[in-house]
Coordinates of C-alpha atoms in Angstrom, one line a residue:
M179 CA -11.3 15.9 9.9
A180 CA -10.9 12.5 8.0
A181 CA -15.0 12.8 6.9
P182 CA -16.0 14.9 3.5
F183 CA -12.4 11.6 1.8
V184 CA -14.2 9.2 4.2
D185 CA -18.0 10.5 1.7
Y186 CA -16.1 10.3 -1.4
L187 CA -14.4 6.8 -0.7
A188 CA -18.7 6.1 -0.7
R189 CA -19.1 7.9 -3.2
R190 CA -16.9 6.7 -6.0
L191 CA -16.4 3.0 -4.2
P192 CA -19.4 2.0 -6.3
L193 CA -18.2 3.3 -10.0
V194 CA -14.7 1.0 -8.9
E195 CA -16.9 -2.3 -8.6
G196 CA -18.8 -1.5 -11.9
A197 CA -15.8 -1.1 -13.5
L198 CA -13.4 -3.8 -11.2
A199 CA -16.4 -6.2 -12.1
P200 CA -16.7 -6.6 -16.6
S201 CA -12.6 -6.1 -16.2
A202 CA -12.0 -10.5 -15.4
S203 CA -10.0 -11.9 -18.3
A204 CA -11.0 -14.9 -19.8
P205 CA -8.5 -18.2 -20.8
L206 CA -7.3 -18.0 -24.6
T207 CA -8.6 -20.2 -26.2
G208 CA -11.6 -22.5 -25.9
G209 CA -11.3 -25.6 -26.6
S210 CA -11.3 -28.5 -23.8
V211 CA -9.0 -27.3 -20.9
A212 CA -10.7 -24.2 -20.7
S213 CA -12.1 -24.7 -17.8
D214 CA -8.9 -26.6 -15.8
L215 CA -7.2 -22.6 -16.7
R216 CA -10.2 -21.0 -15.3
G217 CA -9.7 -23.3 -11.6
Y218 CA -6.3 -22.7 -12.4
L219 CA -5.4 -19.4 -13.2
Y220 CA -9.0 -16.6 -14.4
D221 CA -11.2 -18.6 -11.4
P222 CA -8.3 -17.6 -7.9
L223 CA -7.7 -13.8 -9.5
D224 CA -10.6 -13.1 -10.2
R225 CA -12.5 -14.7 -6.3
F226 CA -8.4 -12.8 -4.2
T227 CA -9.2 -9.4 -6.0
A228 CA -13.1 -9.4 -6.0
S229 CA -12.4 -10.2 -1.8
G230 CA -11.2 -6.3 -2.1
G231 CA -11.0 -3.8 1.4
K232 CA -12.3 -0.2 1.1
R233 CA -10.4 0.5 -2.8
V234 CA -8.6 3.1 -1.5
R235 CA -5.7 3.3 -4.6
P236 CA -8.2 3.0 -6.8
V237 CA -10.5 6.1 -5.8
L238 CA -7.4 7.7 -5.3
C239 CA -7.1 8.0 -9.1
L240 CA -11.0 9.1 -9.6
L241 CA -9.6 12.0 -7.1
G242 CA -6.3 13.0 -8.7
A243 CA -8.4 12.8 -12.7
E244 CA -11.2 14.8 -11.1
A245 CA -8.2 17.5 -8.3
A246 CA -7.0 17.4 -11.8
G247 CA -9.6 18.6 -14.3
G248 CA -11.3 15.4 -15.6
T249 CA -14.0 13.6 -14.7
A250 CA -13.4 10.2 -12.5
E251 CA -14.8 8.5 -15.6
S252 CA -11.6 9.1 -17.1
A253 CA -9.3 7.7 -14.5
L254 CA -11.3 3.9 -14.3
A255 CA -9.2 2.3 -16.2
C256 CA -6.3 3.8 -14.5
A257 CA -8.3 2.6 -10.8
V258 CA -9.3 -1.3 -12.0
A259 CA -4.7 -1.4 -13.5
V260 CA -4.5 0.2 -10.0
E261 CA -6.2 -2.3 -7.5
L262 CA -4.5 -5.2 -10.0
F263 CA -1.2 -4.0 -9.0
Q264 CA -2.4 -4.9 -5.6
S265 CA -3.8 -7.9 -6.0
A266 CA 0.1 -8.9 -7.5
A267 CA 1.9 -6.8 -5.2
L268 CA -0.2 -9.2 -1.7
I269 CA -1.0 -12.2 -3.2
H270 CA 3.5 -12.5 -4.0
D271 CA 3.6 -10.5 -0.5
D272 CA 2.2 -13.7 1.3
I273 CA 3.8 -15.8 -0.3
A274 CA 7.9 -14.8 0.7
D275 CA 6.1 -13.2 4.4
E276 CA 4.8 -17.4 4.5
G277 CA 1.5 -15.1 5.8
E278 CA -1.3 -17.2 7.2
L279 CA -4.3 -15.3 6.3
R280 CA -5.4 -12.0 4.0
R281 CA -8.6 -10.3 4.4
G282 CA -9.8 -12.6 6.5
E283 CA -9.6 -16.2 4.6
P284 CA -6.4 -18.5 4.4
C285 CA -3.8 -16.9 1.7
L286 CA -4.3 -17.2 -2.1
Y287 CA -0.8 -20.0 -2.2
R288 CA -2.7 -21.2 1.3
V289 CA -5.4 -22.9 -0.5
E290 CA -4.1 -22.6 -4.1
G291 CA -0.6 -24.1 -4.0
T292 CA 2.9 -21.5 -3.9
G293 CA 3.3 -22.2 -8.1
L294 CA -0.3 -21.8 -8.8
A295 CA -0.4 -17.9 -6.7
I296 CA 2.6 -17.0 -8.1
N297 CA 0.7 -17.4 -11.6
A298 CA -1.8 -16.1 -10.7
G299 CA -0.1 -12.7 -9.4
D300 CA 1.4 -13.1 -12.3
L301 CA -1.0 -12.3 -14.1
A302 CA -2.9 -9.5 -13.2
L303 CA 0.6 -7.5 -13.5
V304 CA -0.3 -8.6 -17.3
R305 CA -3.4 -7.4 -16.8
V306 CA -2.2 -3.7 -15.4
L307 CA -1.1 -4.0 -19.6
E308 CA -4.0 -5.2 -21.2
V309 CA -6.9 -2.6 -19.4
I310 CA -4.9 0.2 -20.0
L311 CA -4.3 -1.2 -23.2
A312 CA -7.4 -1.4 -23.6
D313 CA -8.9 2.4 -22.5
E314 CA -10.8 3.8 -25.9
G315 CA -10.6 6.8 -23.9
L316 CA -7.1 7.1 -23.2
D317 CA -5.2 9.1 -26.6
A318 CA -2.0 8.1 -28.0
E319 CA 0.2 10.7 -25.3
R320 CA -1.7 10.2 -22.4
K321 CA -1.7 6.1 -22.6
A322 CA 2.5 6.3 -22.7
L323 CA 1.8 8.5 -20.0
V324 CA 0.3 6.4 -17.8
L325 CA 1.8 3.3 -19.0
D326 CA 5.1 5.0 -17.9
E327 CA 3.8 5.8 -14.8
V328 CA 2.4 2.1 -13.9
A329 CA 6.4 1.0 -14.4
R330 CA 7.4 3.8 -12.2
M331 CA 5.4 2.6 -10.0
E332 CA 6.4 -1.2 -10.2
R333 CA 9.5 -0.5 -10.1
H334 CA 9.2 0.9 -6.6
T335 CA 7.2 -1.6 -5.2
L336 CA 10.2 -3.7 -5.8
E337 CA 13.1 -1.9 -4.8
G338 CA 11.0 -1.5 -1.2
Q339 CA 10.5 -5.4 -1.7
A340 CA 13.7 -6.1 -2.0
L341 CA 14.4 -3.7 1.0
D342 CA 12.3 -5.4 3.2
L343 CA 13.1 -9.1 2.8
G344 CA 16.3 -8.9 2.7
W345 CA 16.8 -7.3 5.9
V346 CA 14.9 -9.7 7.5
R347 CA 16.6 -12.8 5.3
D348 CA 20.4 -11.6 5.9
A349 CA 19.5 -10.0 10.1
R350 CA 20.4 -6.3 9.6
W351 CA 19.7 -4.3 12.7
D352 CA 21.9 -2.3 11.7
V353 CA 19.2 -0.6 9.3
T354 CA 18.4 3.3 10.5
P355 CA 15.1 5.6 10.9
D356 CA 16.5 7.2 7.4
D357 CA 16.7 3.7 5.6
Y358 CA 12.9 2.2 6.8
L359 CA 12.2 5.8 5.3
Y360 CA 13.6 5.2 1.5
M361 CA 11.4 1.8 2.2
V362 CA 8.7 2.3 2.8
R363 CA 8.5 5.4 1.0
S364 CA 8.9 2.9 -1.9
K365 CA 7.5 0.3 -1.3
T366 CA 3.7 2.0 -0.5
A367 CA 3.8 5.6 -0.6
W368 CA 3.9 5.2 -3.7
Y369 CA 1.4 3.0 -5.4
T370 CA -0.8 3.9 -2.2
V371 CA -1.3 7.2 -2.9
A372 CA 1.4 9.1 -5.0
S373 CA 0.9 7.5 -8.2
P374 CA -2.7 6.9 -8.3
L375 CA -3.4 10.5 -7.8
R376 CA -0.8 11.2 -10.5
L377 CA -2.3 7.9 -12.7
G378 CA -5.6 9.6 -13.1
A379 CA -4.5 13.5 -13.3
L380 CA -1.8 12.4 -16.5
A381 CA -5.7 10.3 -17.5
A382 CA -7.0 13.5 -17.3
G383 CA -4.9 15.2 -19.8
G384 CA -3.8 17.1 -16.3
S385 CA -1.1 19.4 -16.4
R386 CA 2.1 18.0 -15.9
E387 CA 3.2 21.1 -13.2
T388 CA -0.9 18.9 -11.5
A389 CA 0.9 16.1 -11.8
D390 CA 3.6 16.5 -9.7
G391 CA 2.2 18.6 -7.4
L392 CA -0.8 15.9 -6.6
E393 CA 2.4 13.0 -5.9
R394 CA 4.4 16.1 -3.8
A395 CA 1.9 15.7 -1.7
G396 CA 1.0 12.3 -2.5
L397 CA 4.4 10.8 -1.2
P398 CA 3.9 11.8 2.6
A399 CA 0.4 11.2 2.8
G400 CA 1.6 7.1 1.6
L401 CA 4.5 8.0 4.1
A402 CA 1.4 8.7 7.0
F403 CA -0.5 5.8 6.2
Q404 CA 2.2 3.5 6.4
I405 CA 3.3 4.2 9.8
Q406 CA 0.0 3.8 11.0
D407 CA 0.2 0.7 10.0
D408 CA 2.7 -0.5 11.5
L409 CA 1.1 1.4 14.6
L410 CA -2.0 -0.5 14.4
N411 CA -0.7 -3.8 14.0
L412 CA 1.5 -3.6 17.0
V413 CA -0.9 -1.3 19.6
G414 CA -4.3 -1.7 17.2
D415 CA -8.0 -3.0 17.2
A416 CA -6.5 -7.6 18.6
A417 CA -9.4 -9.1 17.8
A418 CA -10.5 -6.7 13.6
Q419 CA -7.3 -7.9 12.8
G420 CA -6.8 -11.8 14.2
K421 CA -4.2 -13.5 13.7
D422 CA -2.9 -10.4 12.2
F423 CA -2.5 -8.6 14.7
R424 CA 1.5 -8.5 15.7
S425 CA 2.5 -10.4 12.5
D426 CA 5.2 -7.2 12.0
I427 CA 7.0 -8.8 15.9
T428 CA 6.3 -12.5 14.7
E429 CA 7.9 -11.6 10.8
G430 CA 10.4 -9.2 12.3
K431 CA 10.4 -6.5 10.7
R432 CA 12.2 -3.6 10.6
T433 CA 9.8 -1.2 11.0
L434 CA 10.2 2.4 12.2
A435 CA 9.0 1.9 15.6
V436 CA 11.5 -1.0 15.9
V437 CA 14.3 0.4 14.4
W438 CA 13.6 3.7 16.0
A439 CA 13.8 2.3 19.7
L440 CA 16.7 -0.1 19.1
A441 CA 18.5 2.9 18.6
H442 CA 17.2 4.4 21.8
L443 CA 17.5 0.9 24.1
E444 CA 20.1 0.3 26.4
A445 CA 22.5 -2.3 25.3
E446 CA 20.6 -4.5 27.6
K447 CA 16.4 -4.1 26.6
G448 CA 18.5 -3.7 22.7
D449 CA 19.6 -7.4 22.8
E450 CA 16.6 -8.7 24.1
L451 CA 14.0 -7.0 21.0
V452 CA 16.1 -8.3 19.1
A453 CA 16.1 -11.7 20.9
L454 CA 12.2 -11.7 20.7
L455 CA 11.8 -10.4 17.2
G456 CA 14.4 -13.1 15.8
S457 CA 12.4 -15.9 17.3
H458 CA 9.3 -16.0 15.2
T459 CA 7.7 -15.6 18.3
T460 CA 3.3 -16.4 18.6
D461 CA 4.0 -16.1 22.6
A462 CA 1.2 -13.7 23.5
S463 CA 3.4 -12.7 26.8
E464 CA 6.7 -12.2 24.5
L465 CA 4.1 -10.4 22.1
D466 CA 3.5 -7.9 24.9
R467 CA 6.8 -7.9 26.2
A468 CA 8.5 -6.9 22.8
V469 CA 5.5 -4.1 21.8
E470 CA 6.7 -2.7 26.2
L471 CA 11.1 -3.0 24.8
I472 CA 9.5 -0.8 21.2
E473 CA 7.6 2.2 23.8
L474 CA 10.9 2.1 26.2
G475 CA 12.4 2.9 23.1
G476 CA 10.5 5.3 22.1
G477 CA 9.0 3.8 19.3
L478 CA 5.7 4.6 19.2
A479 CA 5.6 8.3 19.9
H480 CA 8.2 8.8 17.4
C481 CA 5.6 7.4 14.5
R482 CA 3.0 9.3 15.4
E483 CA 4.6 11.7 15.9
L484 CA 5.9 11.5 12.9
A485 CA 2.9 10.3 10.9
R486 CA 1.4 13.5 12.2
A487 CA 4.1 15.6 10.6
Y488 CA 3.5 13.8 7.7
V489 CA 0.3 14.2 7.4
D490 CA 1.2 18.1 8.0
E491 CA 3.1 17.8 5.0
A492 CA 1.2 16.6 2.6
R493 CA -1.6 19.1 3.7
Q494 CA 0.8 21.9 3.1
A495 CA 1.1 20.5 -0.8
A496 CA -2.3 20.8 -1.3
D497 CA -2.3 23.9 -0.3
A498 CA -0.2 24.7 -2.7
L499 CA -1.6 23.0 -4.9
A500 CA -4.8 25.0 -4.9
R501 CA -2.3 28.3 -4.4
D502 CA -1.6 28.2 -7.3
G503 CA -4.6 27.8 -9.1
L504 CA -3.8 25.0 -10.4
I505 CA -6.7 22.5 -8.5
T506 CA -10.1 24.3 -6.5
V507 CA -10.2 24.6 -2.8
E508 CA -12.7 22.0 -3.1
A509 CA -10.1 18.9 -4.0
R510 CA -7.6 21.1 -1.8
D511 CA -9.9 19.5 0.6
L512 CA -10.4 16.3 -0.4
L513 CA -6.7 15.8 -0.6
C514 CA -6.1 17.0 2.8
S515 CA -8.5 15.1 4.4
M516 CA -7.7 11.5 2.7
A517 CA -4.3 12.9 5.0
D518 CA -6.2 12.7 8.0
F519 CA -7.9 10.1 7.7
F520 CA -4.7 7.9 6.7
V521 CA -3.4 8.6 10.4
E522 CA -7.1 8.5 12.1
R523 CA -8.6 5.5 10.7
V524 CA -8.2 2.1 12.9
S525 CA -8.2 -0.9 10.6

């Protein structure tokens, strides 16, 4: 059951929020343009970051630190950095996808304009580095390890985003399930689960073996997280998601459910699904038909089955860490509960 991780999220959330509050940066000048800089750059990023959701990613940094035998506090700079990277990724992603809403509000680029939104996202990336460099609790060796992992996390995310956007731009429908899984492993699994856990362990001074093991548990859990996300977009709570509901169809996303269905539908129905995905439709009946075709092609059932298989893989990796004495039984149980949470959540 996911309850222990939900409880852990609730208990650690105040630590994360307390660290995020003073992390806002200020203009490099106190002169006459300072108020303009706050209005054009700093305040938009601060408001966006403050509006964050469950803060799962930064909390996972704290879990990684505690699993490695350290304190949650030792990973707070990493937690803030991961949340700032999340802000950058979402701000830029909304521009690329021409999104409308984010966290129930108009996307930042729709409020501030595309140029200023890009700049705010870039500032978030700069702040990722500044927050870690300013952490006096990290010695030089640990700081270097953390920064190296941050760079790897960012590179993976950029690779995944390039594939996601490129396949849509080039109208590619030859994408295979394995292609999709590589893309989503890069775009989501690293920065959502594997890297936060690893960053926390490194910041806490944990062993390389423990950090590697947490990564092995985090990657399949991250894949399960994204597959569940894809399912919720298609068959989740429409009221809770608002205008984002079934946006993956409107945007022609090559999700696992889609590519699996296309590989298993008869030609006529496959062509119909491709036409719907390529039309950028927002018509409710056409969206319903697209989901019906995806289900006919076995896409929904396959996603549910694979997500649970990835949860089992994550649980096995957590069991191995505890069996080898690299983490405690309590940490193992939290990691297992985390993986369950990712496929049991409804939003």
